[in-house]
């Protein structure tokens, strides 16, 4: 299926004509122009080709492929059928290099018992205006707290109930406004009287008679102090080494004293990580990822929980980065073949498959468009065929070459410069490519 | 008449677009809906918008489980099924999709992954454009706050900090991953195959004496005053303006277009408030 290009203009005014008539004319002219340009390109003979080497900023599964026993099956009539789609380019070409995940945080959380809340829990603050959220743990006796149950002490101030809050919302009014919050949540923005330094949160014992645990979440929107965490890449394969590092930043005299944290699977499993604090503000880790258990229907997270010191007292921050961990269920074999076809030209891409599933290959011819091909593939040497319109160009590089395991929502191969066609093919040949098609 | 004008006229006369059969789809946000027409959009909103159709009956209100990840069969699969049924049963070849909040992400999944499902290409082909009301394109810090410090125990499941996969997915660092690697249309990524026009809500007004606090339900807006604390100053109580304008193109921000320059809170951007329904109607 070949889509026509749609309008690319970024400006749309209120009240302007919206009929598809205008769009239809524009599409037709663009498509005709595209076909004319492609027709002028000199055709070349069918030819075998090799993928270019995987470079910096690319990702490809390496090593042995794995047979995943996850009983993936195609949905009847939907995912079982082969699909071939060409999408014309819209807008400017962009870089498709993978970017390292990075995240900043001005918040932290604590899980405390009812007994601890009754005695008073220390909350390190680095600025005024902190937002405190108190959530009871499910199934353990803890319950929604009322603002009148809460007391905040800091220095000479002893603020009870509403006096402790600049704004507050609880229960239903919070969950109705923003359904991400449960109806058991008490949220309060602390009074401006509560500023940087250690504050103590205490809850009336009478409100805690049933015990249980509570989550305290502290967000400091007005604080300059933040934790930043970066991971080396957004995708990793099972068993690979993985590195991440970060910094406590935003004020002079900050020092990381203790770092804890876990690798968290999509289903919530936590695997402890050895974090190291170094050079005052910096911290980092290098770990071996698990060899089994990738469930790519969701991201893995690397979490660092920092305790440190700042110019106005203790500092706490929690920060996470998310990345995709994939099982090497298939890989691009390295072989490919380009050839003219009745509708234009094709690129046959070889795929070595270890686990059955629906796989997609896609590649982009810059300024022309992206071809997609997907099909259900059984284990063994397979191929997917990309269909481009127009004549086979004399020279070109197919960019943003991807192999996607659609059954497991996993990116197995992402390559900025994927396949050289014509003379450019001689520039680089993937050395480890095995037998051709 | 110049040759250029003549060519333009001929192109118009022979354009298949003249035979456009326009339909509109309403796509809800996070949550599992069984009667989104009444529970999510309200009948007043739908009847006001669809009055702009030649045949006011050519609309569909989608009911899916958007508590799931966007690619899930119960999310994008369900949406694709209902859109595909609608366009094939009514012969729609000019589909305007109106999404709210996370519904924009699910629609963007379909537009970005055309071979995922055999129904996607026909839907993309029929789509004129998407009017994305307050889309959570870059996620929301509120989802981060909910998920931080979560507690999971294998025998008991999630004890703290977990709502749904959709909430998890809308954490800002998760959406950053999906935008960079799976979805089209954000800054630095290839463009979507169809226009994705966002409507951006920029603030929340909550005051008992203020009439605009009541549109869409006063009780829905009360809690948004404190959720603004987690967000940048330009936000609709649930999403920052940067997230709402993070994919596709900004169609308009509330104060540019709403009656009296009123703002749209996150709950008001799915209701007939301050002329929003009139603008959507005129767009058809």
mmCIF file with all atom_site columns, C-alpha atoms in Angstrom, chain A residues 1 3-6 9-14 18-21 23-25 27 29 78-79 83-85 87 90-91 94-96 98-99 103 105 107-109 111 131 133 135-138 167-169 173-174 176-182 187-189 213-215 217 219 221 234-235 264-270 296-299 301 303 318 320-324 358 360 362 372-374 400 402 404-406 409-411, chain B residues 7-8 11-12 15-18 20 69 71 93-94 109 111-122 124-131 140 142-153 158-161 163 167-168 171-174 177-178 180-182 184 188-195 197 219-231 237-238 249-252 256-257 266-267 270 279 282-284:
data_model
loop_
_atom_site.group_PDB
_atom_site.id
_atom_site.type_symbol
_atom_site.label_atom_id
_atom_site.label_alt_id
_atom_site.label_comp_id
_atom_site.label_asym_id
_atom_site.label_entity_id
_atom_site.label_seq_id
_atom_site.pdbx_PDB_ins_code
_atom_site.Cartn_x
_atom_site.Cartn_y
_atom_site.Cartn_z
_atom_site.occupancy
_atom_site.B_iso_or_equiv
_atom_site.pdbx_formal_charge
_atom_site.auth_seq_id
_atom_site.auth_comp_id
_atom_site.auth_asym_id
_atom_site.auth_atom_id
_atom_site.pdbx_PDB_model_num
ATOM 1   C CA . UNK A 1 1   ? 0.000   0.000   0.000   1.00 0.00 ? 1   UNK A CA 1
ATOM 2   C CA . UNK A 1 3   ? 0.121   6.427   0.962   1.00 0.00 ? 3   UNK A CA 1
ATOM 3   C CA . UNK A 1 4   ? -0.119  9.820   -0.650  1.00 0.00 ? 4   UNK A CA 1
ATOM 4   C CA . UNK A 1 5   ? 1.717   12.643  1.031   1.00 0.00 ? 5   UNK A CA 1
ATOM 5   C CA . UNK A 1 6   ? -0.411  14.918  3.146   1.00 0.00 ? 6   UNK A CA 1
ATOM 6   C CA . UNK A 1 9   ? 2.547   23.127  6.425   1.00 0.00 ? 9   UNK A CA 1
ATOM 7   C CA . UNK A 1 10  ? 2.799   23.676  10.179  1.00 0.00 ? 10  UNK A CA 1
ATOM 8   C CA . UNK A 1 11  ? 0.377   26.598  10.399  1.00 0.00 ? 11  UNK A CA 1
ATOM 9   C CA . UNK A 1 12  ? -3.366  26.137  10.537  1.00 0.00 ? 12  UNK A CA 1
ATOM 10  C CA . UNK A 1 13  ? -5.603  29.055  11.340  1.00 0.00 ? 13  UNK A CA 1
ATOM 11  C CA . UNK A 1 14  ? -8.954  29.052  13.017  1.00 0.00 ? 14  UNK A CA 1
ATOM 12  C CA . UNK A 1 18  ? -10.738 22.650  6.131   1.00 0.00 ? 18  UNK A CA 1
ATOM 13  C CA . UNK A 1 19  ? -12.102 20.730  3.201   1.00 0.00 ? 19  UNK A CA 1
ATOM 14  C CA . UNK A 1 20  ? -10.015 17.866  1.990   1.00 0.00 ? 20  UNK A CA 1
ATOM 15  C CA . UNK A 1 21  ? -10.402 19.314  -1.528  1.00 0.00 ? 21  UNK A CA 1
ATOM 16  C CA . UNK A 1 23  ? -5.407  18.718  0.533   1.00 0.00 ? 23  UNK A CA 1
ATOM 17  C CA . UNK A 1 24  ? -6.315  16.408  -2.346  1.00 0.00 ? 24  UNK A CA 1
ATOM 18  C CA . UNK A 1 25  ? -4.952  18.796  -4.954  1.00 0.00 ? 25  UNK A CA 1
ATOM 19  C CA . UNK A 1 27  ? -1.327  15.534  -2.570  1.00 0.00 ? 27  UNK A CA 1
ATOM 20  C CA . UNK A 1 29  ? 0.836   17.399  -7.336  1.00 0.00 ? 29  UNK A CA 1
ATOM 21  C CA . UNK A 1 78  ? -5.025  -8.975  12.239  1.00 0.00 ? 78  UNK A CA 1
ATOM 22  C CA . UNK A 1 79  ? -1.403  -9.648  12.996  1.00 0.00 ? 79  UNK A CA 1
ATOM 23  C CA . UNK A 1 83  ? 1.789   -6.081  5.418   1.00 0.00 ? 83  UNK A CA 1
ATOM 24  C CA . UNK A 1 84  ? 3.755   -3.803  3.117   1.00 0.00 ? 84  UNK A CA 1
ATOM 25  C CA . UNK A 1 85  ? 3.396   -0.048  3.363   1.00 0.00 ? 85  UNK A CA 1
ATOM 26  C CA . UNK A 1 87  ? 4.918   6.254   3.627   1.00 0.00 ? 87  UNK A CA 1
ATOM 27  C CA . UNK A 1 90  ? 6.743   14.717  5.082   1.00 0.00 ? 90  UNK A CA 1
ATOM 28  C CA . UNK A 1 91  ? 8.741   17.625  6.392   1.00 0.00 ? 91  UNK A CA 1
ATOM 29  C CA . UNK A 1 94  ? 15.941  14.332  10.739  1.00 0.00 ? 94  UNK A CA 1
ATOM 30  C CA . UNK A 1 95  ? 18.658  12.421  12.548  1.00 0.00 ? 95  UNK A CA 1
ATOM 31  C CA . UNK A 1 96  ? 17.583  9.002   13.705  1.00 0.00 ? 96  UNK A CA 1
ATOM 32  C CA . UNK A 1 98  ? 19.604  6.769   19.318  1.00 0.00 ? 98  UNK A CA 1
ATOM 33  C CA . UNK A 1 99  ? 19.848  9.182   22.206  1.00 0.00 ? 99  UNK A CA 1
ATOM 34  C CA . UNK A 1 103 ? 16.119  12.297  33.673  1.00 0.00 ? 103 UNK A CA 1
ATOM 35  C CA . UNK A 1 105 ? 14.373  14.863  39.721  1.00 0.00 ? 105 UNK A CA 1
ATOM 36  C CA . UNK A 1 107 ? 11.665  14.718  44.535  1.00 0.00 ? 107 UNK A CA 1
ATOM 37  C CA . UNK A 1 108 ? 12.042  11.723  46.824  1.00 0.00 ? 108 UNK A CA 1
ATOM 38  C CA . UNK A 1 109 ? 9.841   9.234   48.560  1.00 0.00 ? 109 UNK A CA 1
ATOM 39  C CA . UNK A 1 111 ? 7.910   4.274   52.964  1.00 0.00 ? 111 UNK A CA 1
ATOM 40  C CA . UNK A 1 131 ? 4.468   19.435  47.964  1.00 0.00 ? 131 UNK A CA 1
ATOM 41  C CA . UNK A 1 133 ? 1.703   13.490  49.266  1.00 0.00 ? 133 UNK A CA 1
ATOM 42  C CA . UNK A 1 135 ? -0.639  7.508   50.463  1.00 0.00 ? 135 UNK A CA 1
ATOM 43  C CA . UNK A 1 136 ? -1.648  4.501   52.584  1.00 0.00 ? 136 UNK A CA 1
ATOM 44  C CA . UNK A 1 137 ? -0.382  1.095   51.502  1.00 0.00 ? 137 UNK A CA 1
ATOM 45  C CA . UNK A 1 138 ? -3.068  -1.219  50.240  1.00 0.00 ? 138 UNK A CA 1
ATOM 46  C CA . UNK A 1 167 ? -2.979  24.407  49.393  1.00 0.00 ? 167 UNK A CA 1
ATOM 47  C CA . UNK A 1 168 ? -4.384  20.960  49.889  1.00 0.00 ? 168 UNK A CA 1
ATOM 48  C CA . UNK A 1 169 ? -6.544  18.347  48.228  1.00 0.00 ? 169 UNK A CA 1
ATOM 49  C CA . UNK A 1 173 ? -11.466 15.743  44.830  1.00 0.00 ? 173 UNK A CA 1
ATOM 50  C CA . UNK A 1 174 ? -7.905  14.826  43.923  1.00 0.00 ? 174 UNK A CA 1
ATOM 51  C CA . UNK A 1 176 ? -11.613 13.238  40.219  1.00 0.00 ? 176 UNK A CA 1
ATOM 52  C CA . UNK A 1 177 ? -9.339  16.017  39.060  1.00 0.00 ? 177 UNK A CA 1
ATOM 53  C CA . UNK A 1 178 ? -6.446  13.760  38.110  1.00 0.00 ? 178 UNK A CA 1
ATOM 54  C CA . UNK A 1 179 ? -7.326  10.058  37.975  1.00 0.00 ? 179 UNK A CA 1
ATOM 55  C CA . UNK A 1 180 ? -3.665  9.058   38.324  1.00 0.00 ? 180 UNK A CA 1
ATOM 56  C CA . UNK A 1 181 ? -4.147  9.687   42.035  1.00 0.00 ? 181 UNK A CA 1
ATOM 57  C CA . UNK A 1 182 ? -6.036  7.275   44.196  1.00 0.00 ? 182 UNK A CA 1
ATOM 58  C CA . UNK A 1 187 ? -1.763  16.065  49.044  1.00 0.00 ? 187 UNK A CA 1
ATOM 59  C CA . UNK A 1 188 ? -0.676  19.370  50.515  1.00 0.00 ? 188 UNK A CA 1
ATOM 60  C CA . UNK A 1 189 ? 1.602   22.178  49.494  1.00 0.00 ? 189 UNK A CA 1
ATOM 61  C CA . UNK A 1 213 ? 2.527   1.557   56.060  1.00 0.00 ? 213 UNK A CA 1
ATOM 62  C CA . UNK A 1 214 ? 2.415   4.865   54.237  1.00 0.00 ? 214 UNK A CA 1
ATOM 63  C CA . UNK A 1 215 ? 4.241   6.303   51.286  1.00 0.00 ? 215 UNK A CA 1
ATOM 64  C CA . UNK A 1 217 ? 6.344   11.637  48.489  1.00 0.00 ? 217 UNK A CA 1
ATOM 65  C CA . UNK A 1 219 ? 8.402   17.215  45.564  1.00 0.00 ? 219 UNK A CA 1
ATOM 66  C CA . UNK A 1 221 ? 9.365   22.575  42.766  1.00 0.00 ? 221 UNK A CA 1
ATOM 67  C CA . UNK A 1 234 ? 18.048  3.463   25.426  1.00 0.00 ? 234 UNK A CA 1
ATOM 68  C CA . UNK A 1 235 ? 18.054  -0.201  24.355  1.00 0.00 ? 235 UNK A CA 1
ATOM 69  C CA . UNK A 1 264 ? 13.112  -2.522  38.247  1.00 0.00 ? 264 UNK A CA 1
ATOM 70  C CA . UNK A 1 265 ? 11.470  -4.865  35.753  1.00 0.00 ? 265 UNK A CA 1
ATOM 71  C CA . UNK A 1 266 ? 8.259   -4.008  33.882  1.00 0.00 ? 266 UNK A CA 1
ATOM 72  C CA . UNK A 1 267 ? 6.328   -6.278  36.238  1.00 0.00 ? 267 UNK A CA 1
ATOM 73  C CA . UNK A 1 268 ? 7.738   -4.618  39.356  1.00 0.00 ? 268 UNK A CA 1
ATOM 74  C CA . UNK A 1 269 ? 10.562  -6.989  40.343  1.00 0.00 ? 269 UNK A CA 1
ATOM 75  C CA . UNK A 1 270 ? 13.461  -5.200  41.989  1.00 0.00 ? 270 UNK A CA 1
ATOM 76  C CA . UNK A 1 296 ? 9.652   -6.017  26.665  1.00 0.00 ? 296 UNK A CA 1
ATOM 77  C CA . UNK A 1 297 ? 6.015   -5.072  27.001  1.00 0.00 ? 297 UNK A CA 1
ATOM 78  C CA . UNK A 1 298 ? 7.092   -2.182  29.147  1.00 0.00 ? 298 UNK A CA 1
ATOM 79  C CA . UNK A 1 299 ? 10.346  -0.520  30.061  1.00 0.00 ? 299 UNK A CA 1
ATOM 80  C CA . UNK A 1 301 ? 13.993  1.324   35.063  1.00 0.00 ? 301 UNK A CA 1
ATOM 81  C CA . UNK A 1 303 ? 16.619  3.850   40.089  1.00 0.00 ? 303 UNK A CA 1
ATOM 82  C CA . UNK A 1 318 ? 15.225  9.764   43.909  1.00 0.00 ? 318 UNK A CA 1
ATOM 83  C CA . UNK A 1 320 ? 15.057  6.966   37.492  1.00 0.00 ? 320 UNK A CA 1
ATOM 84  C CA . UNK A 1 321 ? 15.836  6.388   33.850  1.00 0.00 ? 321 UNK A CA 1
ATOM 85  C CA . UNK A 1 322 ? 13.875  4.056   31.607  1.00 0.00 ? 322 UNK A CA 1
ATOM 86  C CA . UNK A 1 323 ? 15.238  1.795   28.903  1.00 0.00 ? 323 UNK A CA 1
ATOM 87  C CA . UNK A 1 324 ? 14.180  -1.125  26.780  1.00 0.00 ? 324 UNK A CA 1
ATOM 88  C CA . UNK A 1 358 ? 5.578   -10.973 13.883  1.00 0.00 ? 358 UNK A CA 1
ATOM 89  C CA . UNK A 1 360 ? 8.875   -5.718  10.828  1.00 0.00 ? 360 UNK A CA 1
ATOM 90  C CA . UNK A 1 362 ? 11.607  -0.618  7.819   1.00 0.00 ? 362 UNK A CA 1
ATOM 91  C CA . UNK A 1 372 ? 7.700   -0.982  5.958   1.00 0.00 ? 372 UNK A CA 1
ATOM 92  C CA . UNK A 1 373 ? 7.283   -4.744  5.643   1.00 0.00 ? 373 UNK A CA 1
ATOM 93  C CA . UNK A 1 374 ? 5.973   -7.051  8.357   1.00 0.00 ? 374 UNK A CA 1
ATOM 94  C CA . UNK A 1 400 ? 16.978  4.412   9.811   1.00 0.00 ? 400 UNK A CA 1
ATOM 95  C CA . UNK A 1 402 ? 15.047  -1.107  11.826  1.00 0.00 ? 402 UNK A CA 1
ATOM 96  C CA . UNK A 1 404 ? 11.125  -4.703  15.202  1.00 0.00 ? 404 UNK A CA 1
ATOM 97  C CA . UNK A 1 405 ? 9.795   -7.701  17.101  1.00 0.00 ? 405 UNK A CA 1
ATOM 98  C CA . UNK A 1 406 ? 6.170   -6.587  17.040  1.00 0.00 ? 406 UNK A CA 1
ATOM 99  C CA . UNK A 1 409 ? 7.226   -4.751  21.400  1.00 0.00 ? 409 UNK A CA 1
ATOM 100 C CA . UNK A 1 410 ? 11.013  -4.852  21.063  1.00 0.00 ? 410 UNK A CA 1
ATOM 101 C CA . UNK A 1 411 ? 13.479  -2.945  18.907  1.00 0.00 ? 411 UNK A CA 1
ATOM 102 C CA . UNK B 2 7   ? -5.123  23.542  -14.035 1.00 0.00 ? 7   UNK B CA 1
ATOM 103 C CA . UNK B 2 8   ? -6.247  24.274  -10.496 1.00 0.00 ? 8   UNK B CA 1
ATOM 104 C CA . UNK B 2 11  ? -7.666  19.415  -10.492 1.00 0.00 ? 11  UNK B CA 1
ATOM 105 C CA . UNK B 2 12  ? -10.489 20.429  -8.194  1.00 0.00 ? 12  UNK B CA 1
ATOM 106 C CA . UNK B 2 15  ? -10.182 15.413  -7.357  1.00 0.00 ? 15  UNK B CA 1
ATOM 107 C CA . UNK B 2 16  ? -11.636 12.472  -5.473  1.00 0.00 ? 16  UNK B CA 1
ATOM 108 C CA . UNK B 2 17  ? -11.814 14.822  -2.551  1.00 0.00 ? 17  UNK B CA 1
ATOM 109 C CA . UNK B 2 18  ? -14.988 16.265  -3.990  1.00 0.00 ? 18  UNK B CA 1
ATOM 110 C CA . UNK B 2 20  ? -15.405 13.214  0.460   1.00 0.00 ? 20  UNK B CA 1
ATOM 111 C CA . UNK B 2 69  ? -0.208  0.343   27.159  1.00 0.00 ? 69  UNK B CA 1
ATOM 112 C CA . UNK B 2 71  ? -0.008  -0.765  21.682  1.00 0.00 ? 71  UNK B CA 1
ATOM 113 C CA . UNK B 2 93  ? -12.974 8.590   3.365   1.00 0.00 ? 93  UNK B CA 1
ATOM 114 C CA . UNK B 2 94  ? -12.492 11.854  5.239   1.00 0.00 ? 94  UNK B CA 1
ATOM 115 C CA . UNK B 2 109 ? 0.740   4.726   17.805  1.00 0.00 ? 109 UNK B CA 1
ATOM 116 C CA . UNK B 2 111 ? -0.142  6.566   12.687  1.00 0.00 ? 111 UNK B CA 1
ATOM 117 C CA . UNK B 2 112 ? 3.471   5.652   13.537  1.00 0.00 ? 112 UNK B CA 1
ATOM 118 C CA . UNK B 2 113 ? 3.334   1.882   13.127  1.00 0.00 ? 113 UNK B CA 1
ATOM 119 C CA . UNK B 2 114 ? 1.357   1.181   9.951   1.00 0.00 ? 114 UNK B CA 1
ATOM 120 C CA . UNK B 2 115 ? 2.213   -2.519  9.625   1.00 0.00 ? 115 UNK B CA 1
ATOM 121 C CA . UNK B 2 116 ? 1.366   -3.415  13.216  1.00 0.00 ? 116 UNK B CA 1
ATOM 122 C CA . UNK B 2 117 ? -2.168  -4.358  12.360  1.00 0.00 ? 117 UNK B CA 1
ATOM 123 C CA . UNK B 2 118 ? -3.840  -5.025  9.033   1.00 0.00 ? 118 UNK B CA 1
ATOM 124 C CA . UNK B 2 119 ? -6.479  -2.377  9.778   1.00 0.00 ? 119 UNK B CA 1
ATOM 125 C CA . UNK B 2 120 ? -4.066  0.487   10.379  1.00 0.00 ? 120 UNK B CA 1
ATOM 126 C CA . UNK B 2 121 ? -3.330  1.393   6.714   1.00 0.00 ? 121 UNK B CA 1
ATOM 127 C CA . UNK B 2 122 ? -6.991  1.887   5.844   1.00 0.00 ? 122 UNK B CA 1
ATOM 128 C CA . UNK B 2 124 ? -4.442  6.195   8.098   1.00 0.00 ? 124 UNK B CA 1
ATOM 129 C CA . UNK B 2 125 ? -5.592  6.520   4.519   1.00 0.00 ? 125 UNK B CA 1
ATOM 130 C CA . UNK B 2 126 ? -9.060  7.683   5.546   1.00 0.00 ? 126 UNK B CA 1
ATOM 131 C CA . UNK B 2 127 ? -7.855  10.138  8.171   1.00 0.00 ? 127 UNK B CA 1
ATOM 132 C CA . UNK B 2 128 ? -7.924  13.804  7.226   1.00 0.00 ? 128 UNK B CA 1
ATOM 133 C CA . UNK B 2 129 ? -6.236  14.829  10.462  1.00 0.00 ? 129 UNK B CA 1
ATOM 134 C CA . UNK B 2 130 ? -6.325  14.444  14.223  1.00 0.00 ? 130 UNK B CA 1
ATOM 135 C CA . UNK B 2 131 ? -7.582  17.232  16.466  1.00 0.00 ? 131 UNK B CA 1
ATOM 136 C CA . UNK B 2 140 ? 3.055   14.241  32.833  1.00 0.00 ? 140 UNK B CA 1
ATOM 137 C CA . UNK B 2 142 ? 1.969   13.637  37.929  1.00 0.00 ? 142 UNK B CA 1
ATOM 138 C CA . UNK B 2 143 ? 2.481   10.108  36.610  1.00 0.00 ? 143 UNK B CA 1
ATOM 139 C CA . UNK B 2 144 ? 6.112   10.263  37.747  1.00 0.00 ? 144 UNK B CA 1
ATOM 140 C CA . UNK B 2 145 ? 4.998   11.326  41.203  1.00 0.00 ? 145 UNK B CA 1
ATOM 141 C CA . UNK B 2 146 ? 2.514   8.475   41.474  1.00 0.00 ? 146 UNK B CA 1
ATOM 142 C CA . UNK B 2 147 ? 5.012   5.853   40.352  1.00 0.00 ? 147 UNK B CA 1
ATOM 143 C CA . UNK B 2 148 ? 7.982   6.991   42.434  1.00 0.00 ? 148 UNK B CA 1
ATOM 144 C CA . UNK B 2 149 ? 8.720   4.853   45.439  1.00 0.00 ? 149 UNK B CA 1
ATOM 145 C CA . UNK B 2 150 ? 6.350   2.143   44.302  1.00 0.00 ? 150 UNK B CA 1
ATOM 146 C CA . UNK B 2 151 ? 6.209   -1.035  46.303  1.00 0.00 ? 151 UNK B CA 1
ATOM 147 C CA . UNK B 2 152 ? 5.634   -4.393  44.674  1.00 0.00 ? 152 UNK B CA 1
ATOM 148 C CA . UNK B 2 153 ? 5.560   -7.680  46.534  1.00 0.00 ? 153 UNK B CA 1
ATOM 149 C CA . UNK B 2 158 ? 1.421   -3.655  43.690  1.00 0.00 ? 158 UNK B CA 1
ATOM 150 C CA . UNK B 2 159 ? 0.975   -2.231  47.164  1.00 0.00 ? 159 UNK B CA 1
ATOM 151 C CA . UNK B 2 160 ? 1.940   1.357   46.496  1.00 0.00 ? 160 UNK B CA 1
ATOM 152 C CA . UNK B 2 161 ? 2.487   3.702   43.639  1.00 0.00 ? 161 UNK B CA 1
ATOM 153 C CA . UNK B 2 163 ? -2.346  2.652   38.986  1.00 0.00 ? 163 UNK B CA 1
ATOM 154 C CA . UNK B 2 167 ? -0.297  5.831   33.895  1.00 0.00 ? 167 UNK B CA 1
ATOM 155 C CA . UNK B 2 168 ? 3.074   4.161   33.997  1.00 0.00 ? 168 UNK B CA 1
ATOM 156 C CA . UNK B 2 171 ? 5.667   9.120   33.028  1.00 0.00 ? 171 UNK B CA 1
ATOM 157 C CA . UNK B 2 172 ? 7.764   11.751  31.305  1.00 0.00 ? 172 UNK B CA 1
ATOM 158 C CA . UNK B 2 173 ? 10.872  9.582   30.992  1.00 0.00 ? 173 UNK B CA 1
ATOM 159 C CA . UNK B 2 174 ? 8.824   6.702   29.541  1.00 0.00 ? 174 UNK B CA 1
ATOM 160 C CA . UNK B 2 177 ? 11.640  6.760   25.223  1.00 0.00 ? 177 UNK B CA 1
ATOM 161 C CA . UNK B 2 178 ? 8.533   6.020   23.190  1.00 0.00 ? 178 UNK B CA 1
ATOM 162 C CA . UNK B 2 180 ? 12.365  8.880   20.543  1.00 0.00 ? 180 UNK B CA 1
ATOM 163 C CA . UNK B 2 181 ? 12.062  5.272   19.430  1.00 0.00 ? 181 UNK B CA 1
ATOM 164 C CA . UNK B 2 182 ? 8.502   4.238   18.606  1.00 0.00 ? 182 UNK B CA 1
ATOM 165 C CA . UNK B 2 184 ? 6.539   9.909   15.123  1.00 0.00 ? 184 UNK B CA 1
ATOM 166 C CA . UNK B 2 188 ? 13.675  15.793  15.956  1.00 0.00 ? 188 UNK B CA 1
ATOM 167 C CA . UNK B 2 189 ? 11.628  12.820  14.754  1.00 0.00 ? 189 UNK B CA 1
ATOM 168 C CA . UNK B 2 190 ? 10.082  12.121  11.364  1.00 0.00 ? 190 UNK B CA 1
ATOM 169 C CA . UNK B 2 191 ? 6.698   13.718  10.805  1.00 0.00 ? 191 UNK B CA 1
ATOM 170 C CA . UNK B 2 192 ? 3.439   11.831  11.252  1.00 0.00 ? 192 UNK B CA 1
ATOM 171 C CA . UNK B 2 193 ? 1.707   10.762  8.034   1.00 0.00 ? 193 UNK B CA 1
ATOM 172 C CA . UNK B 2 194 ? -1.316  12.869  8.910   1.00 0.00 ? 194 UNK B CA 1
ATOM 173 C CA . UNK B 2 195 ? -1.696  16.212  10.650  1.00 0.00 ? 195 UNK B CA 1
ATOM 174 C CA . UNK B 2 197 ? -3.198  19.414  15.629  1.00 0.00 ? 197 UNK B CA 1
ATOM 175 C CA . UNK B 2 219 ? -15.776 19.425  41.501  1.00 0.00 ? 219 UNK B CA 1
ATOM 176 C CA . UNK B 2 220 ? -13.509 18.274  38.678  1.00 0.00 ? 220 UNK B CA 1
ATOM 177 C CA . UNK B 2 221 ? -11.553 21.502  38.834  1.00 0.00 ? 221 UNK B CA 1
ATOM 178 C CA . UNK B 2 222 ? -11.055 21.813  42.598  1.00 0.00 ? 222 UNK B CA 1
ATOM 179 C CA . UNK B 2 223 ? -8.311  19.218  42.825  1.00 0.00 ? 223 UNK B CA 1
ATOM 180 C CA . UNK B 2 224 ? -6.539  20.607  39.776  1.00 0.00 ? 224 UNK B CA 1
ATOM 181 C CA . UNK B 2 225 ? -5.506  23.652  41.775  1.00 0.00 ? 225 UNK B CA 1
ATOM 182 C CA . UNK B 2 226 ? -3.062  21.585  43.780  1.00 0.00 ? 226 UNK B CA 1
ATOM 183 C CA . UNK B 2 227 ? -1.988  19.326  40.954  1.00 0.00 ? 227 UNK B CA 1
ATOM 184 C CA . UNK B 2 228 ? -0.711  22.510  39.302  1.00 0.00 ? 228 UNK B CA 1
ATOM 185 C CA . UNK B 2 229 ? 1.963   22.445  42.031  1.00 0.00 ? 229 UNK B CA 1
ATOM 186 C CA . UNK B 2 230 ? 3.664   19.517  40.284  1.00 0.00 ? 230 UNK B CA 1
ATOM 187 C CA . UNK B 2 231 ? 3.621   21.286  36.918  1.00 0.00 ? 231 UNK B CA 1
ATOM 188 C CA . UNK B 2 237 ? -3.870  20.980  35.870  1.00 0.00 ? 237 UNK B CA 1
ATOM 189 C CA . UNK B 2 238 ? -2.795  17.614  34.491  1.00 0.00 ? 238 UNK B CA 1
ATOM 190 C CA . UNK B 2 249 ? 1.586   21.132  15.432  1.00 0.00 ? 249 UNK B CA 1
ATOM 191 C CA . UNK B 2 250 ? -0.188  23.473  17.816  1.00 0.00 ? 250 UNK B CA 1
ATOM 192 C CA . UNK B 2 251 ? -3.591  24.382  16.421  1.00 0.00 ? 251 UNK B CA 1
ATOM 193 C CA . UNK B 2 252 ? -4.314  26.906  19.165  1.00 0.00 ? 252 UNK B CA 1
ATOM 194 C CA . UNK B 2 256 ? -6.044  32.583  21.750  1.00 0.00 ? 256 UNK B CA 1
ATOM 195 C CA . UNK B 2 257 ? -9.394  31.149  20.795  1.00 0.00 ? 257 UNK B CA 1
ATOM 196 C CA . UNK B 2 266 ? -7.792  19.377  31.573  1.00 0.00 ? 266 UNK B CA 1
ATOM 197 C CA . UNK B 2 267 ? -11.373 18.400  32.274  1.00 0.00 ? 267 UNK B CA 1
ATOM 198 C CA . UNK B 2 270 ? -13.423 17.538  26.637  1.00 0.00 ? 270 UNK B CA 1
ATOM 199 C CA . UNK B 2 279 ? -14.507 25.547  16.875  1.00 0.00 ? 279 UNK B CA 1
ATOM 200 C CA . UNK B 2 282 ? -16.632 24.496  12.254  1.00 0.00 ? 282 UNK B CA 1
ATOM 201 C CA . UNK B 2 283 ? -13.562 22.374  11.588  1.00 0.00 ? 283 UNK B CA 1
ATOM 202 C CA . UNK B 2 284 ? -15.677 19.620  10.074  1.00 0.00 ? 284 UNK B CA 1
#
